[in-house]
Amino acid sequence: MKQMTTEEIKNTFLDYFQNNGHLVIPKSGIIPKNDPTLLFINAGMAPLKDYFLQKTIPPSKRLTNYQDCIRLIDIDSIGDSYHGTSFRMMGSWSFGDYFKEESIELAFKLITEVFGFPKEKLYATVFVNDGTLPGVPDDFESAEIWKKYLPADRIIPSPPSDNFWGPPGDSGPCGPCTEVFFDRGESFGSTNENKDILISGRHIEIWNAGVFMEYFIDEEKNISLLPQKCVDTGAGMERFAMILQNKNSIHEIDQYEIPFSYIAENVLDLKWSRIVFDHLKTSLLMLQSGIKPSNQKEGYLLRRLIRRSLTGMYLNGCDLQKSNDFLSLISEHLEKPTGAYVKDEEVVSIFSNESGLFSKMLKRNKKYFDKIVAEGNLTGEYAFALKATHGVPEELVRELCNKYHITFPEDDFLEKMTQHKEVSKK
Ligand code: SER
């Protein structure tokens, strides 16, 4: 495999598609324009939706770019080695031009000949309908094409839950996809309880190498054909870098290494250090895009990320003031290479205000948290009082319980909440 910096990986990907007749287009911001179905741009294709629907004509039938994306759907996976709530997606598209044959060939050649991924460590998944998506046939065609490049036992049939992509929001273009996985080796896992061929953490999806966009799903979940057959691909830049730079996680790649190691020196638990880095990074991206913490929609998600990063710092004995330094370091190392993650005066002031309020809440309630930890027990009544009387977010209490292996009193807590709602109604 070729050792490459993240910058080189990005340029190699874009140059390859440009040399194969694709026009390089600029990326968009993370706030969708004229698309009420999405809170954030969550894939490279999201800003291009109208091209698939032929509502507007693309500047070329073949496009490529890279795009900042936010995917909060993955929030519970953060802390592992390869998920992030924000990442950069390298993408390529065909609008009514080539379809499965050329797209798989383009993908395989780029991965093996240009990036030098060894062929024997690659797997491809193909769509096979388990009946959950009526009207969409199995993708035998892609399986046949892959046989030119990979042995049959490394072409893995996958159900719609894994291999039908989109729409990105409530409605839009979508289709069966074929994904490329890289085997990081036995040290990342030898087997799992279901004896799956692809083991999460060991076999990493490096590229959704072809969403064969043929369908449209509307808000009532009706499926119909798109006016033209298109291809949409997306590869996580950080995952490529993790593998080509032989790093254990996406957080350790060249561009992230300095801010992440500083956070990891201060937040000693590995999982939490990844969460703190990831959440602060995504918070910065949101703040610089003009989102402000609030109790609704995007603002709520930003608030949740800031609070959860401070929770991670608190639970691991890290001085909460350091969150400002962490943010500065992330910006310092990412602003230039990404053209995003900008920390200006307004960002600092909003972040300091939000983190300051949450830090005060944490300090005010420390005595109650300490009591729970000392007793190794939490009652429903106590959990309810923390939330209702002291304004402690439920998520924080759950994280505290997790950290100290204390059972969260689900039933009693729910009962207290229900009683409270009944009383409030009267
Ligand atoms: N839209 C697909 C994805 O996000 C391919 O880019 O995986």
Short mmCIF file of N, CA and C and ligand atoms in Angstrom, two decimals, residues 42-46 52 69 71 87 89-93 165-166 168 173 177 179 205 207-211 213 231-235, ligand 1:
data_model
loop_
_atom_site.label_atom_id
_atom_site.label_comp_id
_atom_site.label_asym_id
_atom_site.label_seq_id
_atom_site.Cartn_x
_atom_site.Cartn_y
_atom_site.Cartn_z
N ASN A 42 -25.31 15.00 4.83
CA ASN A 42 -24.83 13.75 5.43
C ASN A 42 -24.14 12.83 4.42
N ALA A 43 -24.02 13.30 3.17
CA ALA A 43 -23.32 12.51 2.15
C ALA A 43 -22.95 13.46 1.01
N GLY A 44 -21.96 13.06 0.23
CA GLY A 44 -21.54 13.91 -0.89
C GLY A 44 -22.65 14.15 -1.89
N MET A 45 -23.58 13.19 -1.98
CA MET A 45 -24.64 13.33 -2.98
C MET A 45 -25.77 14.27 -2.52
N ALA A 46 -25.82 14.56 -1.22
CA ALA A 46 -26.98 15.33 -0.72
C ALA A 46 -27.15 16.69 -1.40
N PHE A 52 -29.96 14.14 -9.72
CA PHE A 52 -30.49 12.78 -9.88
C PHE A 52 -31.95 12.83 -10.36
N CYS A 69 -19.21 16.17 5.88
CA CYS A 69 -20.51 15.57 6.20
C CYS A 69 -20.69 15.48 7.71
N ARG A 71 -22.95 13.15 10.40
CA ARG A 71 -23.87 12.01 10.56
C ARG A 71 -24.07 11.71 12.03
N PHE A 87 -17.07 13.93 9.07
CA PHE A 87 -15.97 13.35 8.30
C PHE A 87 -16.01 13.95 6.90
N MET A 89 -16.09 13.15 2.91
CA MET A 89 -16.41 12.07 1.98
C MET A 89 -15.90 12.43 0.59
N MET A 90 -15.09 11.54 0.04
CA MET A 90 -14.65 11.73 -1.35
C MET A 90 -15.69 11.03 -2.22
N GLY A 91 -16.15 11.70 -3.26
CA GLY A 91 -17.26 11.12 -4.03
C GLY A 91 -17.07 11.24 -5.53
N SER A 92 -17.79 10.40 -6.26
CA SER A 92 -17.83 10.50 -7.72
C SER A 92 -19.23 10.14 -8.18
N TRP A 93 -19.63 10.71 -9.33
CA TRP A 93 -21.00 10.51 -9.79
C TRP A 93 -21.09 10.35 -11.30
N TRP A 165 -28.96 2.08 -0.28
CA TRP A 165 -28.60 3.37 0.28
C TRP A 165 -29.63 4.45 -0.07
N GLY A 166 -29.96 5.24 0.96
CA GLY A 166 -30.81 6.40 0.75
C GLY A 166 -32.27 6.07 0.99
N PRO A 168 -31.38 10.21 1.39
CA PRO A 168 -30.74 10.93 2.49
C PRO A 168 -31.72 11.90 3.13
N PRO A 173 -33.65 10.29 -4.06
CA PRO A 173 -33.08 9.21 -4.84
C PRO A 173 -32.40 8.17 -3.95
N CYS A 177 -26.58 -0.88 -3.36
CA CYS A 177 -25.20 -0.43 -3.47
C CYS A 177 -24.23 -1.59 -3.34
N GLU A 179 -20.38 -2.24 -1.67
CA GLU A 179 -19.39 -1.59 -0.80
C GLU A 179 -18.10 -2.41 -0.76
N GLU A 205 -15.36 -0.83 6.08
CA GLU A 205 -15.92 -0.36 4.80
C GLU A 205 -15.14 0.88 4.40
N TRP A 207 -15.23 2.10 1.08
CA TRP A 207 -15.83 2.85 -0.01
C TRP A 207 -17.19 2.27 -0.36
N ASN A 208 -18.18 3.11 -0.35
CA ASN A 208 -19.45 2.72 -0.95
C ASN A 208 -19.24 2.99 -2.44
N ALA A 209 -18.75 1.96 -3.12
CA ALA A 209 -18.17 2.16 -4.45
C ALA A 209 -19.19 2.27 -5.55
N GLY A 210 -20.43 2.16 -5.18
CA GLY A 210 -21.47 2.37 -6.17
C GLY A 210 -22.85 2.22 -5.56
N VAL A 211 -23.52 3.38 -5.38
CA VAL A 211 -24.96 3.29 -5.12
C VAL A 211 -25.57 3.40 -6.51
N MET A 213 -28.19 4.34 -8.28
CA MET A 213 -29.38 5.18 -8.06
C MET A 213 -30.35 5.01 -9.22
N VAL A 231 -25.01 6.81 -10.84
CA VAL A 231 -24.12 6.17 -9.86
C VAL A 231 -23.66 7.24 -8.87
N ASP A 232 -23.62 6.86 -7.60
CA ASP A 232 -23.16 7.76 -6.54
C ASP A 232 -22.17 6.98 -5.70
N THR A 233 -20.93 7.46 -5.57
CA THR A 233 -19.99 6.75 -4.70
C THR A 233 -19.51 7.67 -3.58
N GLY A 234 -19.10 7.07 -2.48
CA GLY A 234 -18.60 7.88 -1.36
C GLY A 234 -17.60 7.10 -0.52
N ALA A 235 -16.42 7.71 -0.33
CA ALA A 235 -15.36 7.07 0.45
C ALA A 235 -14.93 8.00 1.58
N1 SER B 1 -24.37 8.16 -0.68
C1 SER B 1 -23.55 7.00 -0.42
C2 SER B 1 -23.05 6.99 1.01
O1 SER B 1 -23.14 7.96 1.68
C3 SER B 1 -22.39 6.97 -1.35
O2 SER B 1 -21.81 8.20 -1.38
O3 SER B 1 -22.54 5.98 1.42
#
